[in-house]
Amino acid sequence: MIRHPAFEPDPWCIRETTLDLDRLAQTESVFALSNGHIGLRGNLDEGEPHGLPGTYLGGFWEARPLPYAEPGYGDPEEGQAVVNVTNGKIIRLLVGDSPFDVRYGVLRRHERTLDLRDGVLRRTAEWTSPSHQTVRVRSTRLVSLSQRSIAAISYEVEAVEAPVRVVLQSELIANEPLPAGDGGDPRGGSAPTAPLRSEMFESTDTRAVLIHRTAASGLRVAVAMRHGLDGPEGTEATVEALPDVARLVVAARLEPGETLRLVKLLSYGWSGVRSTAALLDQVSAALSEAHVTGWDGLCAEQRRYLDDFWAHADVEVDGDPDLQQATRFGMYQVLQAGARAEQRAIPAKGLTGPGYDGHTFWDTEAFVLPMLTYTVPRAAADALRWRHSTLDRARERAAQLRLRGAAFPWRTIHGEECSGYWPAGTGAFHINADIAAAVVRYQRAVEDPAFEVEVGAELLIETARLWHSLGHRDARGRFRIDGVTGPDEYSAVADNNVYTNLMAQRNLRAAADAATRHPQIADALEVGPDELAAWRDAAEAMLIPYDERLGVHPQAEGFTEHEAWDFEGTAADQYPLLLHFPYFDLYRKQVVKQADLVLALHACGDSFTDEQKLANFDYYEPLTVRDSSLSAATQAIVAAEVGYLGLAYAYFREAALMDLDDLEHNVRDGVHIASLAGAWSAVVAGFGGMRDTGGTLTFAPKLPDELTRLAFRLRFRDTVLAVEIERERATYRRLAGAVIALGHHGEALRLTDDRPVSLPIPATVRRVAPAQPPRRGLRRQE
Amino acid sequence: MIRHPAFEPDPWCIRETTLDLDRLAQTESVFALSNGHIGLRGNLDEGEPHGLPGTYLGGFWEARPLPYAEPGYGDPEEGQAVVNVTNGKIIRLLVGDSPFDVRYGVLRRHERTLDLRDGVLRRTAEWTSPSHQTVRVRSTRLVSLSQRSIAAISYEVEAVEAPVRVVLQSELIANEPLPAGDGGDPRGGSAPTAPLRSEMFESTDTRAVLIHRTAASGLRVAVAMRHGLDGPEGTEATVEALPDVARLVVAARLEPGETLRLVKLLSYGWSGVRSTAALLDQVSAALSEAHVTGWDGLCAEQRRYLDDFWAHADVEVDGDPDLQQATRFGMYQVLQAGARAEQRAIPAKGLTGPGYDGHTFWDTEAFVLPMLTYTVPRAAADALRWRHSTLDRARERAAQLRLRGAAFPWRTIHGEECSGYWPAGTGAFHINADIAAAVVRYQRAVEDPAFEVEVGAELLIETARLWHSLGHRDARGRFRIDGVTGPDEYSAVADNNVYTNLMAQRNLRAAADAATRHPQIADALEVGPDELAAWRDAAEAMLIPYDERLGVHPQAEGFTEHEAWDFEGTAADQYPLLLHFPYFDLYRKQVVKQADLVLALHACGDSFTDEQKLANFDYYEPLTVRDSSLSAATQAIVAAEVGYLGLAYAYFREAALMDLDDLEHNVRDGVHIASLAGAWSAVVAGFGGMRDTGGTLTFAPKLPDELTRLAFRLRFRDTVLAVEIERERATYRRLAGAVIALGHHGEALRLTDDRPVSLPIPATVRRVAPAQPPRRGLRRQE
């Protein structure tokens, strides 16, 4: 989509060489900048044309009613939606008498580049106005990874050929009108229009600030801007502020080759409790700090932050330049989404668009945190600390549902359940085990003893309580979990979903272990020995259905008895199925939206034999339509494990290119953070074969024919590890940290110093991979 | 509720001897008059105070949007709601300077009587105004069973003790304000406010007419009134009409003992296609006919209609006067709901209130039509002809759901699906088999060859097609129907619900039989021999799950493995459970809202052995909380069959007294037509043991200890049959018609002439009945 035939895909940049007005919304998502606190969509500096203007703050939301044709007990009545807050990106340019607008005049050149090492979005344009005056525009935008409240823009305009009068208007705009959504796709968002009420506006010198408050959720947001100017003599600037707009106006006359340059510093803050005065001081202070740092300083900090990130986390994909680019792009987006979220939810779209109302789902714990845990562990810890901060709301929800412990919401911004369709929302209790698994993963991978004491143990214990109250013993003594929804959203409310039951089993055991390790926490939470024993007993007796006749695990009881979906009779344009068939029909047939049993094969791999993995993968592959972006990465990982390396490669591509190629046709609403993080997992857990469920970190590297080399780096406890996969051998190297024991294809391995250790890769049995459903073959760019 | 300690329950009347303002809404439902076309709630003549004013027309509705927090494909976007149409019941009275309002002055006497043989609601009141003037008011109201468009009121006011000036205002009022609903109970309605837009208003002499149209559904309604007057000399009358009100004003001066009498004739008509002029003529013509008939004539016709009804349908219950009264009241309400519905839906509440938005459900076919088929067969035929008239909408719905044949709506007025929660709506496909069973029942019981040709065969064939496309053969060749909802609304979306599968089996076979009997119809509907064979094969292979371990049928696959509901931990005020627990929790546990497997024991009795019936009843009885009024009657029938006569008697009472004792606390929204019809079934199918699923009509009479005698009459083909059940013997007598073969406790019996035949009743094995769930014991008046 962004890639252009005239340019080689750049391993470190995403470059767009022509501006396609029909794809503005898509590119705004791809070029979005964020640090997890501030999110700026890649809107053009001048604001218009736009696909969808967007400026978001992590955790900042407005309430909206959730209506029901037939309400039921426990249906959440209030939803939460991400808010398009005050837009500080706007810098309008008047050239002579004409506003710079790419729809008019002649756009001679337009290029945008997202630089994954510098962490900036660069734009260059050369434009001749309708009055035949030509200017060059260069802007560079960053959202600081080092200074959490700060975004900055350097904007230059240069006269070409002839002298020209220019005016810059650098603005803050609140309540900007949004284009009407198409409304038909439930995956879009429902962002409120004009959600902000002015509380304060102020301007002095080159500075201005606007403070607003949301009507229903009562959250305050403050935005401040401050400018530096560099222009020819006679350049003049004035500033003004009104309730919903603040504006610095700069007028200059440029001779050919002369440049007017504006550096705009932005500071964003919000609070549900702090006063207007406190917020004002907060954003002003952050702005002062940024001013002291200066533009060059901010850019240098940004580069240092990213250099450090790539040094410990880079993935090299040799042999497929598109995929190299896409993999780094994906990691960059995941970093942006999580780096400075700092105890706010990481939404499914990060802060790149309003899709899914800005909600966080199980995606974060199940797909995003694996990458963050091994690359930016502090961000993983913060995400789980955010979950922990919502524990009281989850306890209340459990009580409302007449359950014990904590029931975390299927979708939320602030912690309350915001799902308006319970069979595919509240019913999907597995999110609680996904959170527990993320806790266990983090605790295994990171030396952070305070975490378990402050966060981990309590999360494990309260989710274990939930599972114990959700399940029951049947007459044969088996522990059943009936009537819940697994990861596959084309099934719902089924008995004994294998993924759910296996994950609950691990959750129960991990909680018992944690309670045993921390008797004081157990005491404080009133976990007695009986409860602890009950968890272990339930885990031991967990019912895992198995279809003896077919020799596969049914996704849930009865699944393999259901009618097969009529794939032959389903046209290509009837996908995604949820937009063309009722849930009623989808739920009762064998059709899988996204890896479910196959996800269990990865997440709970040690609960299956190799033969079962192969049989199960073969059974589910022709049923899995991948109408969710959460599927391909998992299929890549398991395909690699069972030996379908070509298929694994194809799914790795699909996960990695989800947004650059807009494979789901909805990147306009934001990028798919989980799919992008999944691409990392496809490398590390798929081709790298990394598993962390046992006592040590083990690998089983394999290289698909399509690639010539793969390499990745990761952190494990206090070690930084580099793994390189070539055709015949894999090489392990310790870049930092202590002696570490690893596994390589079942063989034990110790890295005692920093010398690389190479080991041969056993041959993979070549098998013909099962086919995907008709018309749901592997996706390519269209 | 209506019954008063000072009065014996009257076998033919419902009498209220004091006016309880706190129970106005409840009594308005009980005293509602209807003929299936017009429904007038029992509001006081003077309009206020009221619980809930209500005037309804069968089939007349307004659209309302059905909102969804998370919409899904196939969710109906538009609902339908019964409309409170122009109120013609109002006759206000001014006594001296004071409006007659029971909340002021002194109400010396107030009595209302619903006369089940005369078919009128009588009211007498003696009231002293705040200015100390006393009047007697006598009104009689009828909704004509013989003249479908006509209602009439005779209103008399008499001066007592002193002369008095009186003014009567007889009105038509459109868009009267409705009290705000409590909104919390999904079983209530959502009737729109001010739904009518004036199209015409006119008045002359003592006549006036108002014509309105609904905004969204575009239906026109016309109401005309005409008056007769009888008063002392000097009585004056004027008439006027405005867009939303028409008014006849009569002023008179009455000496003590003198009476002013007003007879008000009302005519109601509506149409979705006819013009204002045509509707005006329609109601005027009907009014002329009623005027010619006159008040006395209308009353005489009404009595004749009811004498005929009772002569062929009466049920005598000796030994329990309450129950005698309640049984006849129930039959009367069912008659009112269905008698003249004439190809409009019969709603769950009849036309007695706005509950459930005025929708019809499966209740009609499954509970109401059994009584109508054997007592007012023409009304049963009309109800099914109405279903047939909606066949195209049902075919469209099936196509939308990607199914074949016809998918009738779970709830509707006009034929479109109006259910906003599919697991307990569209998912309950059994309604289609319930319709088919009603067709089969009607065709067996009534000599009406045109019916099968015009209606029956097509309904059977299109529903069979639905079942065949809904189910599939599994690997073992069994025909499965997965993921549907059975009658019990505390379970949903389960595989192989026994009731559904057995009913579908019968549906498939009945369709094959009908197609075989009518090859021309089969040809016209393109039923080939292969399709016909496929139906029979599917029926033959139908999977009926059975739990060998427990020796009972699971309601659906897996049901008996689910956790038992925590009845001990559920407080009395947590019922109905649906208002206190999420569906999520209800669906996954063993708790039954209403007879489901037990309904199968009755409706498909010949698919179970006697031992299975007993074991199943014993298993489900302690799980069945009867949060639906549709349960008690079925439990009565099956309890009687398996030998729990005391329990059967208790459930018969519960079904019959549902409304008079307001057992569900929602009679304010209208009476429960299906429960009341179920009380008839409790007598005829329960204690009478009547079954019509074999070739002949069979009986198995039994008398519970609590009663001294039961007797009932019914029509079967061209025979009118009287059955009398005494302690030791039952007596059968043919009142009209041809020789008839019957069964009595397995013994064949022929009534060749009109002489009674008495046969001994075999002793019932006395067993201790299973208990109901704790705190859900048999209900009594509170």
Short mmCIF file of N, CA and C in Angstrom, two decimals, chain B residues 234-282:
data_model
loop_
_atom_site.label_atom_id
_atom_site.label_comp_id
_atom_site.label_asym_id
_atom_site.label_seq_id
_atom_site.Cartn_x
_atom_site.Cartn_y
_atom_site.Cartn_z
N GLY B 234 -85.67 18.77 28.45
CA GLY B 234 -84.66 19.82 28.63
C GLY B 234 -83.25 19.31 28.47
N THR B 235 -83.08 17.98 28.34
CA THR B 235 -81.75 17.43 28.11
C THR B 235 -81.24 17.91 26.76
N GLU B 236 -80.02 18.43 26.76
CA GLU B 236 -79.47 18.98 25.52
C GLU B 236 -78.15 18.31 25.17
N ALA B 237 -77.91 18.15 23.88
CA ALA B 237 -76.66 17.52 23.45
C ALA B 237 -76.02 18.33 22.34
N THR B 238 -74.72 18.46 22.40
CA THR B 238 -73.96 19.08 21.31
C THR B 238 -72.78 18.18 21.00
N VAL B 239 -72.27 18.31 19.79
CA VAL B 239 -71.14 17.46 19.40
C VAL B 239 -70.08 18.32 18.73
N GLU B 240 -68.82 17.95 18.92
CA GLU B 240 -67.74 18.68 18.27
C GLU B 240 -66.59 17.72 18.01
N ALA B 241 -65.74 18.10 17.07
CA ALA B 241 -64.57 17.27 16.77
C ALA B 241 -63.36 18.15 16.52
N LEU B 242 -62.23 17.73 17.02
CA LEU B 242 -60.94 18.38 16.81
C LEU B 242 -59.98 17.28 16.36
N PRO B 243 -58.76 17.63 15.99
CA PRO B 243 -57.87 16.58 15.47
C PRO B 243 -57.72 15.39 16.41
N ASP B 244 -57.51 15.63 17.70
CA ASP B 244 -57.24 14.51 18.61
C ASP B 244 -58.35 14.25 19.61
N VAL B 245 -59.46 14.96 19.46
CA VAL B 245 -60.57 14.70 20.38
C VAL B 245 -61.91 14.98 19.70
N ALA B 246 -62.88 14.13 19.98
CA ALA B 246 -64.26 14.41 19.58
C ALA B 246 -65.11 14.25 20.83
N ARG B 247 -66.19 14.99 20.88
CA ARG B 247 -66.88 15.09 22.17
C ARG B 247 -68.37 15.32 21.95
N LEU B 248 -69.18 14.48 22.55
CA LEU B 248 -70.61 14.76 22.66
C LEU B 248 -70.85 15.24 24.07
N VAL B 249 -71.49 16.38 24.21
CA VAL B 249 -71.74 16.93 25.54
C VAL B 249 -73.25 16.94 25.77
N VAL B 250 -73.65 16.34 26.87
CA VAL B 250 -75.08 16.25 27.21
C VAL B 250 -75.27 16.91 28.56
N ALA B 251 -76.19 17.84 28.64
CA ALA B 251 -76.47 18.49 29.92
C ALA B 251 -77.92 18.22 30.30
N ALA B 252 -78.12 17.90 31.57
CA ALA B 252 -79.49 17.62 32.02
C ALA B 252 -79.62 18.00 33.49
N ARG B 253 -80.87 18.20 33.91
CA ARG B 253 -81.14 18.41 35.33
C ARG B 253 -82.03 17.27 35.78
N LEU B 254 -81.54 16.54 36.79
CA LEU B 254 -82.25 15.33 37.22
C LEU B 254 -82.88 15.57 38.58
N GLU B 255 -84.17 15.20 38.68
CA GLU B 255 -84.84 15.18 39.97
C GLU B 255 -84.47 13.86 40.66
N PRO B 256 -84.59 13.77 41.96
CA PRO B 256 -84.29 12.51 42.64
C PRO B 256 -85.04 11.36 41.99
N GLY B 257 -84.33 10.28 41.70
CA GLY B 257 -84.93 9.10 41.05
C GLY B 257 -84.94 9.20 39.55
N GLU B 258 -84.68 10.37 39.03
CA GLU B 258 -84.64 10.51 37.57
C GLU B 258 -83.28 10.07 37.04
N THR B 259 -83.28 9.55 35.81
CA THR B 259 -82.07 8.96 35.22
C THR B 259 -81.81 9.58 33.85
N LEU B 260 -80.53 9.83 33.61
CA LEU B 260 -80.10 10.19 32.25
C LEU B 260 -79.34 8.98 31.72
N ARG B 261 -79.72 8.52 30.54
CA ARG B 261 -79.07 7.34 29.98
C ARG B 261 -78.51 7.65 28.62
N LEU B 262 -77.27 7.23 28.43
CA LEU B 262 -76.58 7.44 27.16
C LEU B 262 -76.15 6.07 26.65
N VAL B 263 -76.46 5.78 25.41
CA VAL B 263 -75.90 4.57 24.78
C VAL B 263 -74.90 5.02 23.73
N LYS B 264 -73.70 4.57 23.90
CA LYS B 264 -72.62 4.97 23.01
C LYS B 264 -72.21 3.77 22.17
N LEU B 265 -72.33 3.94 20.87
CA LEU B 265 -71.87 2.89 19.96
C LEU B 265 -70.54 3.33 19.37
N LEU B 266 -69.59 2.39 19.34
CA LEU B 266 -68.26 2.70 18.82
C LEU B 266 -67.94 1.75 17.68
N SER B 267 -67.31 2.29 16.66
CA SER B 267 -66.87 1.43 15.57
C SER B 267 -65.40 1.70 15.29
N TYR B 268 -64.62 0.62 15.23
CA TYR B 268 -63.17 0.73 14.99
C TYR B 268 -62.79 0.01 13.70
N GLY B 269 -61.98 0.69 12.90
CA GLY B 269 -61.44 0.03 11.72
C GLY B 269 -60.03 0.52 11.45
N TRP B 270 -59.23 -0.30 10.81
CA TRP B 270 -57.88 0.16 10.44
C TRP B 270 -57.48 -0.52 9.14
N SER B 271 -56.53 0.09 8.48
CA SER B 271 -56.02 -0.48 7.24
C SER B 271 -54.66 0.10 6.91
N GLY B 272 -53.86 -0.72 6.30
CA GLY B 272 -52.58 -0.24 5.81
C GLY B 272 -52.65 0.23 4.38
N VAL B 273 -53.78 -0.02 3.71
CA VAL B 273 -53.88 0.32 2.29
C VAL B 273 -55.09 1.18 1.95
N ARG B 274 -56.18 1.04 2.71
CA ARG B 274 -57.39 1.75 2.32
C ARG B 274 -57.28 3.24 2.65
N SER B 275 -57.96 4.05 1.84
CA SER B 275 -57.88 5.50 1.97
C SER B 275 -58.69 5.98 3.18
N THR B 276 -58.48 7.23 3.50
CA THR B 276 -59.24 7.86 4.57
C THR B 276 -60.74 7.77 4.29
N ALA B 277 -61.12 8.06 3.05
CA ALA B 277 -62.55 8.03 2.70
C ALA B 277 -63.11 6.63 2.84
N ALA B 278 -62.36 5.64 2.39
CA ALA B 278 -62.85 4.27 2.47
C ALA B 278 -62.98 3.83 3.93
N LEU B 279 -62.01 4.21 4.75
CA LEU B 279 -62.07 3.85 6.17
C LEU B 279 -63.23 4.55 6.86
N LEU B 280 -63.46 5.80 6.47
CA LEU B 280 -64.59 6.55 7.04
C LEU B 280 -65.89 5.83 6.75
N ASP B 281 -66.06 5.43 5.49
CA ASP B 281 -67.29 4.72 5.13
C ASP B 281 -67.40 3.40 5.87
N GLN B 282 -66.25 2.72 6.03
CA GLN B 282 -66.25 1.42 6.69
C GLN B 282 -66.76 1.52 8.12
#
